[in-house]
mmCIF file of N, CA and C and ligand atoms in Angstrom:
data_model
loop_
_atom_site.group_PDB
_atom_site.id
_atom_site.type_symbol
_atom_site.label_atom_id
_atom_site.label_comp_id
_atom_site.label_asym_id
_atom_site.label_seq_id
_atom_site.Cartn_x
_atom_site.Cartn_y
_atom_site.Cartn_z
ATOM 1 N N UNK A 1461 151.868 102.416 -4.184
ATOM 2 C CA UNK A 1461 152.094 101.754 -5.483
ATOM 3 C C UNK A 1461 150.775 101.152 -5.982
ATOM 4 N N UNK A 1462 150.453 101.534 -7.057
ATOM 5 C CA UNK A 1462 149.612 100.795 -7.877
ATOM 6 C C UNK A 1462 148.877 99.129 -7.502
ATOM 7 N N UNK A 1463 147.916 98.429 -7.450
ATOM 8 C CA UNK A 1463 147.725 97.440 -7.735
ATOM 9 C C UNK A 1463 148.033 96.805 -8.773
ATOM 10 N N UNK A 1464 148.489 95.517 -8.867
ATOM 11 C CA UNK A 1464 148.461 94.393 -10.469
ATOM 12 C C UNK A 1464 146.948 94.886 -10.853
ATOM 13 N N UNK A 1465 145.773 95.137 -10.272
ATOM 14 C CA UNK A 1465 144.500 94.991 -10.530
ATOM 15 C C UNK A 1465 144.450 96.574 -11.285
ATOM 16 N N UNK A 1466 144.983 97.647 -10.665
ATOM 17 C CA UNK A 1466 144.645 99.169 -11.238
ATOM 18 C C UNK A 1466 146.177 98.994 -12.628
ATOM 19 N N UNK A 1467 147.095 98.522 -12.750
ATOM 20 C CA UNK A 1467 147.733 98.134 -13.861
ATOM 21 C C UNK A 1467 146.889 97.655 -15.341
ATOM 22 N N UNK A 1468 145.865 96.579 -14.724
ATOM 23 C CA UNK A 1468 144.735 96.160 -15.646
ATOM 24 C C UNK A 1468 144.120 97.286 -15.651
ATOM 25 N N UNK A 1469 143.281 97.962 -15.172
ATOM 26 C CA UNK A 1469 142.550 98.438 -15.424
ATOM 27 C C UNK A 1469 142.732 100.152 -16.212
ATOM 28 N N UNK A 1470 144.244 100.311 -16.217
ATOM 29 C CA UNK A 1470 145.149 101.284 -16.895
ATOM 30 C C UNK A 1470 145.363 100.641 -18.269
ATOM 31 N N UNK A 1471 145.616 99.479 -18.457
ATOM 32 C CA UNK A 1471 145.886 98.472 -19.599
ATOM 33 C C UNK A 1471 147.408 98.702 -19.546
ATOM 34 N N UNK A 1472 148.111 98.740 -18.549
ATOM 35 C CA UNK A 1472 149.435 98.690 -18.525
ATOM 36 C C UNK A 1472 150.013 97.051 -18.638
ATOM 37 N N UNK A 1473 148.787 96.195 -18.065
ATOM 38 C CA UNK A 1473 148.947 94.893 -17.901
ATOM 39 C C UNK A 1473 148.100 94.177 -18.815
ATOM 40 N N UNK A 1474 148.220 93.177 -19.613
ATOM 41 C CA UNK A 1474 147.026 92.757 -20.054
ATOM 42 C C UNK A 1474 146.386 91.858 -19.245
ATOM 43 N N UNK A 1475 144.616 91.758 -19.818
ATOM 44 C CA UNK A 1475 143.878 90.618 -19.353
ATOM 45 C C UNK A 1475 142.734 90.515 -20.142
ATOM 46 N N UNK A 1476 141.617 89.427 -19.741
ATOM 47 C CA UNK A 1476 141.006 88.487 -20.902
ATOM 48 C C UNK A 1476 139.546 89.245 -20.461
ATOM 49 N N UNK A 1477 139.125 90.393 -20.777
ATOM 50 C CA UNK A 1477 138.159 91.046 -20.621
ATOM 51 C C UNK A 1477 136.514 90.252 -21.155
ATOM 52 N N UNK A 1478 135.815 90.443 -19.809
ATOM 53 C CA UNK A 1478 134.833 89.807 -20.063
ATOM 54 C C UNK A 1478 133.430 90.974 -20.236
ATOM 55 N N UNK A 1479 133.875 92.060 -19.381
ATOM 56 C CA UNK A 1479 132.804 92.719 -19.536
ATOM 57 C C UNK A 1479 133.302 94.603 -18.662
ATOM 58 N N UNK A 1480 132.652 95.604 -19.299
ATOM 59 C CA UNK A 1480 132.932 96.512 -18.326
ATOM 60 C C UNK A 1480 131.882 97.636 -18.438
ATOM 61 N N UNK A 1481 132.195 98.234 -17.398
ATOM 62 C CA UNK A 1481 131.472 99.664 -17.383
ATOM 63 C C UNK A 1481 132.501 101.085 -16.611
ATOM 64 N N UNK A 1482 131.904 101.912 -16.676
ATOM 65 C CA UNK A 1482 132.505 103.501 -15.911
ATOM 66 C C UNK A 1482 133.354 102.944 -14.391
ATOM 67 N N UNK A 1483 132.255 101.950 -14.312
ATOM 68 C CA UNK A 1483 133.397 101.856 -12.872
ATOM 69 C C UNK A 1483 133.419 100.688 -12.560
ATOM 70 N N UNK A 1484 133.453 99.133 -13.225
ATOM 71 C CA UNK A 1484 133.565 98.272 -12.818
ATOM 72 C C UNK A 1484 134.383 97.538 -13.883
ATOM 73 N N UNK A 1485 135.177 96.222 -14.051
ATOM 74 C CA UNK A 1485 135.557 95.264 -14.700
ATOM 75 C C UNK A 1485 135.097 93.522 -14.610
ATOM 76 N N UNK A 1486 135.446 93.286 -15.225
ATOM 77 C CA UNK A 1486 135.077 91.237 -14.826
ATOM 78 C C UNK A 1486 136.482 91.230 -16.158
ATOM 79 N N UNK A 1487 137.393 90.236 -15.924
ATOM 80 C CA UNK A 1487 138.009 89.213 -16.530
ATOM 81 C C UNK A 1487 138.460 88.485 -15.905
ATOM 82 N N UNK A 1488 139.020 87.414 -17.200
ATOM 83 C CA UNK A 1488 139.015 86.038 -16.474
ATOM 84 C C UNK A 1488 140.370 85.745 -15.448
ATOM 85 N N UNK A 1489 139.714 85.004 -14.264
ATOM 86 C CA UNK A 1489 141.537 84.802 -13.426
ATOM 87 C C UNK A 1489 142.360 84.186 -14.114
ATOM 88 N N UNK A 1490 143.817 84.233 -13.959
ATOM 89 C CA UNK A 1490 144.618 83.578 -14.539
ATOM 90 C C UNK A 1490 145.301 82.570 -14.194
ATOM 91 N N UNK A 1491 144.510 82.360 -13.117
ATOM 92 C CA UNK A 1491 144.797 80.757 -12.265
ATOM 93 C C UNK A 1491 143.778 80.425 -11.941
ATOM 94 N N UNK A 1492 142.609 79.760 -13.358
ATOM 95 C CA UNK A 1492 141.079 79.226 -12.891
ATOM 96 C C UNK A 1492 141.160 78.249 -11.760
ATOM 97 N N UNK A 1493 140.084 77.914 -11.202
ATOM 98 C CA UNK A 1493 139.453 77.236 -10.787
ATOM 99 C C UNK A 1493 139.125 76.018 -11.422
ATOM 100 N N UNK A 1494 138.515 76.581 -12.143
ATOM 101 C CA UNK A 1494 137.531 75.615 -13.291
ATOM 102 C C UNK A 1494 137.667 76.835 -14.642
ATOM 103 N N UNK A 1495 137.125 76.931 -15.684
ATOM 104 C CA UNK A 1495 137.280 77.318 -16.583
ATOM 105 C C UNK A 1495 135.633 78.104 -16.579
ATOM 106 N N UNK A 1496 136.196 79.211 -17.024
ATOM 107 C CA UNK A 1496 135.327 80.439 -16.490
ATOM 108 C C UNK A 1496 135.140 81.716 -15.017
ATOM 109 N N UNK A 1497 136.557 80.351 -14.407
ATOM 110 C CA UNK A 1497 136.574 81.390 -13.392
ATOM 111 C C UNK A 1497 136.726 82.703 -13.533
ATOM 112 N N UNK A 1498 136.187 84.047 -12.999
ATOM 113 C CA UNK A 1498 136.249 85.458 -13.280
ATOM 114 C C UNK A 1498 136.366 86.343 -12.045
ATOM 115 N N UNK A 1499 136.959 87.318 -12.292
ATOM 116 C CA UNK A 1499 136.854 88.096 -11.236
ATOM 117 C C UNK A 1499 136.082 89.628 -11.330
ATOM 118 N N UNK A 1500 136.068 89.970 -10.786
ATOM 119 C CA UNK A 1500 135.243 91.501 -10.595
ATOM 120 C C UNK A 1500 136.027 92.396 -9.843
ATOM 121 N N UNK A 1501 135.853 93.353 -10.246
ATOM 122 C CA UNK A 1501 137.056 94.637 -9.936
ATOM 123 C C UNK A 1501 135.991 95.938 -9.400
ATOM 124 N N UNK A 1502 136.156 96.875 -8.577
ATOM 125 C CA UNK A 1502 136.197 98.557 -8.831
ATOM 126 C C UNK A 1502 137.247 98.786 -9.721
ATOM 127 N N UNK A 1503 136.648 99.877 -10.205
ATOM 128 C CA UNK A 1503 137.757 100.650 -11.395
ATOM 129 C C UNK A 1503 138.939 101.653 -10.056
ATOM 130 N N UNK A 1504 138.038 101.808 -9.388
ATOM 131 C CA UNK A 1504 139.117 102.774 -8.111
ATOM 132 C C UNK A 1504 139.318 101.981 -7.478
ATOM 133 N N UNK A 1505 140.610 101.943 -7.010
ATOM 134 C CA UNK A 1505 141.187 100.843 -6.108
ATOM 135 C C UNK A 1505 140.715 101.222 -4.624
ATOM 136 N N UNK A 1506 140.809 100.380 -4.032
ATOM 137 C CA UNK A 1506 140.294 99.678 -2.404
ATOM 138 C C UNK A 1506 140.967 98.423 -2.311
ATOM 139 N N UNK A 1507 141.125 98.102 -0.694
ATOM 140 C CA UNK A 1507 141.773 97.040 -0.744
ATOM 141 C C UNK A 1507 141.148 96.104 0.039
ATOM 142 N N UNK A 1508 140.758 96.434 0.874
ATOM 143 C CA UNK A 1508 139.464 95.681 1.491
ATOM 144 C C UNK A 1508 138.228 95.511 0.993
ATOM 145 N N UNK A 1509 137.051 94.899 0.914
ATOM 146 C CA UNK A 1509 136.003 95.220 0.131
ATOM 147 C C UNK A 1509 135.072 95.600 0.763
ATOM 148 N N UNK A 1510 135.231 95.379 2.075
ATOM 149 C CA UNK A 1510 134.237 96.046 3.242
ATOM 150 C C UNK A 1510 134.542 97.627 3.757
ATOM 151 N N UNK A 1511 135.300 98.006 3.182
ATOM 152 C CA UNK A 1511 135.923 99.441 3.257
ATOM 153 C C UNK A 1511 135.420 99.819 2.044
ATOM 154 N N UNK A 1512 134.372 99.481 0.626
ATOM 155 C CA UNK A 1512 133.511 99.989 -0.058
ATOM 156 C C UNK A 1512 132.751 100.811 0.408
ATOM 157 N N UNK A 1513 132.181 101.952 -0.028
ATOM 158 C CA UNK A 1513 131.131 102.628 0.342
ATOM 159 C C UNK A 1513 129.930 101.534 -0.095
ATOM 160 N N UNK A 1514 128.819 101.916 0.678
ATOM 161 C CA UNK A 1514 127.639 101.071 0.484
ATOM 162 C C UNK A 1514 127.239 101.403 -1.113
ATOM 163 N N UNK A 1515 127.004 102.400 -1.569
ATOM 164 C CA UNK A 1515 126.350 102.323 -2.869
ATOM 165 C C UNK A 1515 127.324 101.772 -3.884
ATOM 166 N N UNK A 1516 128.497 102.095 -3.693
ATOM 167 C CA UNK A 1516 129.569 101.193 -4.869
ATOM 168 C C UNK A 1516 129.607 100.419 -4.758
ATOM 169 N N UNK A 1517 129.230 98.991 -3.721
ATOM 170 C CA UNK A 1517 129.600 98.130 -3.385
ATOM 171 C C UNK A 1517 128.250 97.309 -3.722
ATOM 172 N N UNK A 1518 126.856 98.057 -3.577
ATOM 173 C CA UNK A 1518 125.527 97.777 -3.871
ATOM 174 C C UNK A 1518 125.761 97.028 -5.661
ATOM 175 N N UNK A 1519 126.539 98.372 -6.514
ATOM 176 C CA UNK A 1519 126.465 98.391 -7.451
ATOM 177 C C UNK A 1519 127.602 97.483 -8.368
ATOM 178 N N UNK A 1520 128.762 97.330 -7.456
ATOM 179 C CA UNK A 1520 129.624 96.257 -7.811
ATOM 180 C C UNK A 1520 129.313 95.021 -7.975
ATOM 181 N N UNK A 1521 128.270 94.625 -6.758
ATOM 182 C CA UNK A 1521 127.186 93.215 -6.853
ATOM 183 C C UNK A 1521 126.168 93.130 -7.706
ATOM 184 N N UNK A 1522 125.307 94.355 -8.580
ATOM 185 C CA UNK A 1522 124.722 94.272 -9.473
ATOM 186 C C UNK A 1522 125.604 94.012 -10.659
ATOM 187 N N UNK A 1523 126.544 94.306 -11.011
ATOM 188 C CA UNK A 1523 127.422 94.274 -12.385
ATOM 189 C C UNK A 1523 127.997 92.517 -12.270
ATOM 190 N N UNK A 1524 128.189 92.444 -11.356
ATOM 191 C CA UNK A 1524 128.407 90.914 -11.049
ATOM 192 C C UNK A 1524 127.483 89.986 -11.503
ATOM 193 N N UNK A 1525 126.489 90.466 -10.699
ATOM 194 C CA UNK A 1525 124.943 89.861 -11.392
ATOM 195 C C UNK A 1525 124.868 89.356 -13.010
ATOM 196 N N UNK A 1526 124.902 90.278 -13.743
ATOM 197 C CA UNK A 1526 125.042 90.310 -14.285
ATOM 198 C C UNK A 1526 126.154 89.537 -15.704
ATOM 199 N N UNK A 1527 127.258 89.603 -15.071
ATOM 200 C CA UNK A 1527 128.549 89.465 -15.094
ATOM 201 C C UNK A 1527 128.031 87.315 -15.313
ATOM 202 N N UNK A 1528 127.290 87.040 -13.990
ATOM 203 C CA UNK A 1528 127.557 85.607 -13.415
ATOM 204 C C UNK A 1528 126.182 85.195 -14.113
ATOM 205 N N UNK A 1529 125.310 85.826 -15.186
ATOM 206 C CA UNK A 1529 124.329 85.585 -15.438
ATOM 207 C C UNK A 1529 124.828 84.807 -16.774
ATOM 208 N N UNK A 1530 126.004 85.441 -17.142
ATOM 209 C CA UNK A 1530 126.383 85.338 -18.811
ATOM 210 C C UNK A 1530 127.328 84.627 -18.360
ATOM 211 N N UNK A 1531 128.220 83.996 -17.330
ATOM 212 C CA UNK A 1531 128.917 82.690 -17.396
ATOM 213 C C UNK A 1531 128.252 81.647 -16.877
ATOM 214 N N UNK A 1532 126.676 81.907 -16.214
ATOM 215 C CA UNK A 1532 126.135 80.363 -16.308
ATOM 216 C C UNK A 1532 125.719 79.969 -17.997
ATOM 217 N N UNK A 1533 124.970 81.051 -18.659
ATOM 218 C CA UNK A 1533 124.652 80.934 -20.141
ATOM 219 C C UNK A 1533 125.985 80.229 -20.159
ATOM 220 N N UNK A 1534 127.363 80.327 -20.260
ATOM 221 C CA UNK A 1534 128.205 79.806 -21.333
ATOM 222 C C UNK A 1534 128.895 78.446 -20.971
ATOM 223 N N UNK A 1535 128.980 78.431 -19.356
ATOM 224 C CA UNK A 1535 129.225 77.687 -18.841
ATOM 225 C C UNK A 1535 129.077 76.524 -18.155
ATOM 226 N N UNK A 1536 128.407 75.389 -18.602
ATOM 227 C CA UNK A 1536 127.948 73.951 -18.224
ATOM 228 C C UNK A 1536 128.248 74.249 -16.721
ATOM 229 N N UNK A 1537 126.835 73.987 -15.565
ATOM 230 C CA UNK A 1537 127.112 74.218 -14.341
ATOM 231 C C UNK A 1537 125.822 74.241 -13.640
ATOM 232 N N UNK A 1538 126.105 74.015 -12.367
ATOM 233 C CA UNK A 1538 124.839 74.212 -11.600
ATOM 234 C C UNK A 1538 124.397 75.513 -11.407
ATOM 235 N N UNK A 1539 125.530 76.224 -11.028
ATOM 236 C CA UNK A 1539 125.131 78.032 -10.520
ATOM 237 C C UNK A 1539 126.667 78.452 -10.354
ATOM 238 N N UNK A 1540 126.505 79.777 -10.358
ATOM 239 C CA UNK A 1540 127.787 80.438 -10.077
ATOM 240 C C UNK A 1540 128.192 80.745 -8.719
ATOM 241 N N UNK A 1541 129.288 80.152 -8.136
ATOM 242 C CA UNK A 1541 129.377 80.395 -7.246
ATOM 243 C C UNK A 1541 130.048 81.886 -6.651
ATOM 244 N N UNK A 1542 129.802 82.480 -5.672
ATOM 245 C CA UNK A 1542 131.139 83.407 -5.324
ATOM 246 C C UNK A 1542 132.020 83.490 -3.872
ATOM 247 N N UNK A 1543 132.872 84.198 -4.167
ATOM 248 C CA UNK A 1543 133.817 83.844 -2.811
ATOM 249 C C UNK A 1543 134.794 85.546 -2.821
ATOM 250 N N UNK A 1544 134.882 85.738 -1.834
ATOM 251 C CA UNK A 1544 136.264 86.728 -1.793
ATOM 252 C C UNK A 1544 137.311 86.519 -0.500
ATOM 253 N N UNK A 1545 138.294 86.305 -1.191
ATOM 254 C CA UNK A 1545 139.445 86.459 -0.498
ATOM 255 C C UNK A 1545 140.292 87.554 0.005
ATOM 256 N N UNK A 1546 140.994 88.029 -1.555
ATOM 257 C CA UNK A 1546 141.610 88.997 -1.404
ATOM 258 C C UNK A 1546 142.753 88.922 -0.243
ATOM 259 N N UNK A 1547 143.251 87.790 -0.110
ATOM 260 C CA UNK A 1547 144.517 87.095 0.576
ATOM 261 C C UNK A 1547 145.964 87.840 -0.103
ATOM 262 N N UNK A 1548 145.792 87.422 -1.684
ATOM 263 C CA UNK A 1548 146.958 87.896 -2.296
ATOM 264 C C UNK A 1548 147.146 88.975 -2.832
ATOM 265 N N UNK A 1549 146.132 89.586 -3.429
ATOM 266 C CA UNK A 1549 146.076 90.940 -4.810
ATOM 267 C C UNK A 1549 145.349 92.468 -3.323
ATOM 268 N N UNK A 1550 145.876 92.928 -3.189
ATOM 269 C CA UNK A 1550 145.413 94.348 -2.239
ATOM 270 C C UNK A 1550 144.103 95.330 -2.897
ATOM 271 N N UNK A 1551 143.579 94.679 -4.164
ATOM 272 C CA UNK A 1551 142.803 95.770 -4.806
ATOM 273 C C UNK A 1551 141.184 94.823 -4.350
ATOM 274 N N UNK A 1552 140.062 94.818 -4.174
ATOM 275 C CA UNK A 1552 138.988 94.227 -3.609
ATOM 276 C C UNK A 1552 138.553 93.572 -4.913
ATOM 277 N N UNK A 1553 137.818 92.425 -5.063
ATOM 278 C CA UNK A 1553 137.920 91.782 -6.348
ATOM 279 C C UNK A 1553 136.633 90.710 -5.973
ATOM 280 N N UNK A 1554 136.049 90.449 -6.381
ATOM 281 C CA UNK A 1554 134.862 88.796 -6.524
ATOM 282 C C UNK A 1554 134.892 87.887 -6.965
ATOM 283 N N UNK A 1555 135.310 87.094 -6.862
ATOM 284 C CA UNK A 1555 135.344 85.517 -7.412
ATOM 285 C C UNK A 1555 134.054 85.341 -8.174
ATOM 286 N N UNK A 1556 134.198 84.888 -9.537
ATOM 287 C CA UNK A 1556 132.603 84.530 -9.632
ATOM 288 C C UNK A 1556 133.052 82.757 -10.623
ATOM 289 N N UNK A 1557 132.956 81.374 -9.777
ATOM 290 C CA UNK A 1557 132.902 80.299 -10.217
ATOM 291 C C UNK A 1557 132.170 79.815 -10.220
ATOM 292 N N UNK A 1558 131.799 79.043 -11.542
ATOM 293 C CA UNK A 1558 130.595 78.203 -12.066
ATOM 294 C C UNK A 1558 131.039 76.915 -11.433
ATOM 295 N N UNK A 1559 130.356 76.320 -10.966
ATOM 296 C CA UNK A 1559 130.516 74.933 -9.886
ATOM 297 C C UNK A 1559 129.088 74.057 -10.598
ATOM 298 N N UNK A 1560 129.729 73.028 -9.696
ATOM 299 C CA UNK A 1560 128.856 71.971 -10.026
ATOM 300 C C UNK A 1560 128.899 70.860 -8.898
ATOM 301 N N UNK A 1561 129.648 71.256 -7.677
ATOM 302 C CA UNK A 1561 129.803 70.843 -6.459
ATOM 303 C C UNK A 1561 130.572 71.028 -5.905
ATOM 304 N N UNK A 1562 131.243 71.166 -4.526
ATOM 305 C CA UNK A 1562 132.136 72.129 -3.723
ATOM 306 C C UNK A 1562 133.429 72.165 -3.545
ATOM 307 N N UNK A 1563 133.804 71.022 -4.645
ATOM 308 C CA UNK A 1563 135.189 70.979 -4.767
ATOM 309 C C UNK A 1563 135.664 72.002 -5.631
ATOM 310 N N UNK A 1564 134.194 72.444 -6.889
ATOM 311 C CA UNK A 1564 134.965 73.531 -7.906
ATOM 312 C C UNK A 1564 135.245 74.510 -7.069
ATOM 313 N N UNK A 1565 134.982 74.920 -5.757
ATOM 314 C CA UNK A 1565 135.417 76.059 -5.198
ATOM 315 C C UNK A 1565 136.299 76.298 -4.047
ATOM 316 N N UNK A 1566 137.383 74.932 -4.294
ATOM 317 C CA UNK A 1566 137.888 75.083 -3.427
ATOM 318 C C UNK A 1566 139.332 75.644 -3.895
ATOM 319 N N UNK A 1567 139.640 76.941 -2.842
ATOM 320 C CA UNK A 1567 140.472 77.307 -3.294
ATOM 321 C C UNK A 1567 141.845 76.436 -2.784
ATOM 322 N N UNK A 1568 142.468 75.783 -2.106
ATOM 323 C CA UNK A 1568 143.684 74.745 -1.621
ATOM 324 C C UNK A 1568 143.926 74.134 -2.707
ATOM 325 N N UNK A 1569 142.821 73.952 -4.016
ATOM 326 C CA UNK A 1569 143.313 72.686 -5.136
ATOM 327 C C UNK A 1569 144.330 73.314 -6.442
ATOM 328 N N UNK A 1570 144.924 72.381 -6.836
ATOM 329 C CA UNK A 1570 145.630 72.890 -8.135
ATOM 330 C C UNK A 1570 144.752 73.905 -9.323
ATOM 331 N N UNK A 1571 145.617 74.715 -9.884
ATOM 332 C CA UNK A 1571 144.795 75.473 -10.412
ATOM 333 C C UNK A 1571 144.945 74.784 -11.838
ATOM 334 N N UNK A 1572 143.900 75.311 -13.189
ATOM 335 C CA UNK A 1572 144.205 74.895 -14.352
ATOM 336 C C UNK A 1572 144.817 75.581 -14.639
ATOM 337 N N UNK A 1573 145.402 74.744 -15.867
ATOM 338 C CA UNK A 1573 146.810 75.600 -16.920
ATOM 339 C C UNK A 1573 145.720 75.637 -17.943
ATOM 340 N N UNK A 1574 145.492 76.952 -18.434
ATOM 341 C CA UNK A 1574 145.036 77.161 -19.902
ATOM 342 C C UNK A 1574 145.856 78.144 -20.742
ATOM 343 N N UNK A 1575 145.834 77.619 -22.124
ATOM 344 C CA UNK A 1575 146.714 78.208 -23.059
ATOM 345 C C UNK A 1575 145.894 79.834 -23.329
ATOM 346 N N UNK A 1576 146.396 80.624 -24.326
ATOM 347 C CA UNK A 1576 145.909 81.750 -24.557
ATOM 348 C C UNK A 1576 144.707 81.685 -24.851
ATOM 349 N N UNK A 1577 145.052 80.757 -26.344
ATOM 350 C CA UNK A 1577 143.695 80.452 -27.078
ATOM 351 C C UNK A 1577 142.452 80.182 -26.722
ATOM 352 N N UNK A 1578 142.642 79.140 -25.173
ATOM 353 C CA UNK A 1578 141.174 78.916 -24.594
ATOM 354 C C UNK A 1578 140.772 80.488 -23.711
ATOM 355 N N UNK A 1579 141.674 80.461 -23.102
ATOM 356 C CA UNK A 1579 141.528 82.238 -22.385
ATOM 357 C C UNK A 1579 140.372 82.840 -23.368
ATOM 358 N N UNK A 1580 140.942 83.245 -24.458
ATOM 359 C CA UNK A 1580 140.682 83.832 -25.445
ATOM 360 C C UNK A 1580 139.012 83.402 -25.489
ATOM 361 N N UNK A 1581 139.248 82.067 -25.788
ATOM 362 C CA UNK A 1581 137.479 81.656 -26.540
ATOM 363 C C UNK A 1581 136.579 81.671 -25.559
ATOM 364 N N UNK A 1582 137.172 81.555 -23.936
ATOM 365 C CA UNK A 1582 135.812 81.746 -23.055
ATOM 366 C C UNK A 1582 135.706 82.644 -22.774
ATOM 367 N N UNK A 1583 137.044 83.918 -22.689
ATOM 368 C CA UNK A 1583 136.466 85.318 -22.270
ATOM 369 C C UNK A 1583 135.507 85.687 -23.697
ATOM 370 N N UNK A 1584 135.549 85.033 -24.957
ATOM 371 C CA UNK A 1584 134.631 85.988 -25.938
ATOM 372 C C UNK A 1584 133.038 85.354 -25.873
ATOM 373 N N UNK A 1585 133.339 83.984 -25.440
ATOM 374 C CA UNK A 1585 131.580 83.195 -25.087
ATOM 375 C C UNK A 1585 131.580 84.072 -23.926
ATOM 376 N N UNK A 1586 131.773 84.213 -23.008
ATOM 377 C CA UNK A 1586 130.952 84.668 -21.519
ATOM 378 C C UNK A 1586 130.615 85.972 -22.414
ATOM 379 N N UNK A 1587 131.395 86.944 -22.807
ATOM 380 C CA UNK A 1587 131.468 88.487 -23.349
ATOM 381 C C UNK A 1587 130.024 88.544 -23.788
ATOM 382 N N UNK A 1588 129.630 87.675 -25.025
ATOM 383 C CA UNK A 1588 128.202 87.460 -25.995
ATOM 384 C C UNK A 1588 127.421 87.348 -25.423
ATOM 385 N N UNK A 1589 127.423 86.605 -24.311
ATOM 386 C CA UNK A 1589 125.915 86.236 -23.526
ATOM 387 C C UNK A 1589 125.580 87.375 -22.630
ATOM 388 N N UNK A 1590 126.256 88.202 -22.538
ATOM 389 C CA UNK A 1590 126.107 89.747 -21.443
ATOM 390 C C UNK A 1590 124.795 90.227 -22.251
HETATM 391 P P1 AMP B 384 142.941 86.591 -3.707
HETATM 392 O O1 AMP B 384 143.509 87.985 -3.506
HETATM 393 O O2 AMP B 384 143.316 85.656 -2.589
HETATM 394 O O3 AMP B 384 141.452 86.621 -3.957
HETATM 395 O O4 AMP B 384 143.631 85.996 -5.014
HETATM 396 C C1 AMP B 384 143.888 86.805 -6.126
HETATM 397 C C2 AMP B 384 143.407 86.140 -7.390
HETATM 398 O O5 AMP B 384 143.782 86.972 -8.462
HETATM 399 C C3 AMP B 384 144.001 84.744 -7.638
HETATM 400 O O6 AMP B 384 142.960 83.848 -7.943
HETATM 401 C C4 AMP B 384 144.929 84.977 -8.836
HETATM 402 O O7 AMP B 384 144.990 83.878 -9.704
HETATM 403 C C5 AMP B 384 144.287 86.176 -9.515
HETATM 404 N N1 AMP B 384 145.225 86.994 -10.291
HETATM 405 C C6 AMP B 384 146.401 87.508 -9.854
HETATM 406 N N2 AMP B 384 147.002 88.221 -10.835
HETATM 407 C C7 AMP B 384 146.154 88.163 -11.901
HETATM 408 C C8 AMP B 384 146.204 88.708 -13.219
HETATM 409 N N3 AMP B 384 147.232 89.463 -13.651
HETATM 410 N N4 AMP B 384 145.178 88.437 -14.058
HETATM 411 C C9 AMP B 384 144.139 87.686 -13.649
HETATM 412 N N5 AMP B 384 144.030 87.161 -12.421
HETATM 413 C C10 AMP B 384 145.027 87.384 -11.546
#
């Protein structure tokens, strides 16, 4: 069965697109952290991320780069942090949170509630600064 993550990336599901290419995604999670939290996708599903081949996986961290270059631009912060879990969702994915000390990254804390509208206005600021 499909991932929630290859659903997005079919557009069977929606989500708050921050950036893409041939074989990668970034939009925003839907249970931030902090506001700007994002994730990073393969377009081909995997479920582990260490079960990447080396060059996709080379190149998944460059698009990220990238990706975390244009949510420090938008995002008041020290640096972007990253993390992978991949506890809940089976498709391999990157955390990319803008922190400002180590509580923004902790994942045990309540998540924010944001309405569409903000969804909306930070996936289109991070989008611009790419
Ligand atoms: P983990 O697999 O432990 O890294 O957690 C999966 C992450 O994906 C969590 O932070 C969820 O909030 C996030 N998530 C799950 N479903 C969606 C979705 N449809 N759109 C955006 N983010 C999602």
């Amino acid at each position: 069965m499909a991932s929630i993550f290859t659903k997005i990336v079919n557009g069977e599901i929606p989500c708050h697109k921050v950036a893409e290419d041939d074989n990668f995604l970034a939009f925003l999670d839907i249970n931030p952290l902090v506001k700007g939290h994002t994730l990073v996708i393969p377009k081909k599903e995997t479920d582990y991320i260490f079960d990447i081949d080396d060059r996709e996986l080379g190149e998944m961290m460059v698009f990220a780069k990238k990706v975390a270059k244009a949510i420090d631009k938008t995002i008041p912060c020290s640096r972007v942090g990253i993390a992978v879990l991949g506890l809940e969702v089976p498709h391999a994915h990157i955390h990319l949170v803008p922190i400002n000390g180590i509580y923004d990254i902790d994942f045990s804390k309540p998540k924010l509630k944001l309405d569409q509208d903000e969804f909306l206005s930070i996936a289109e600021s991070i989008t611009k600064n790419i």
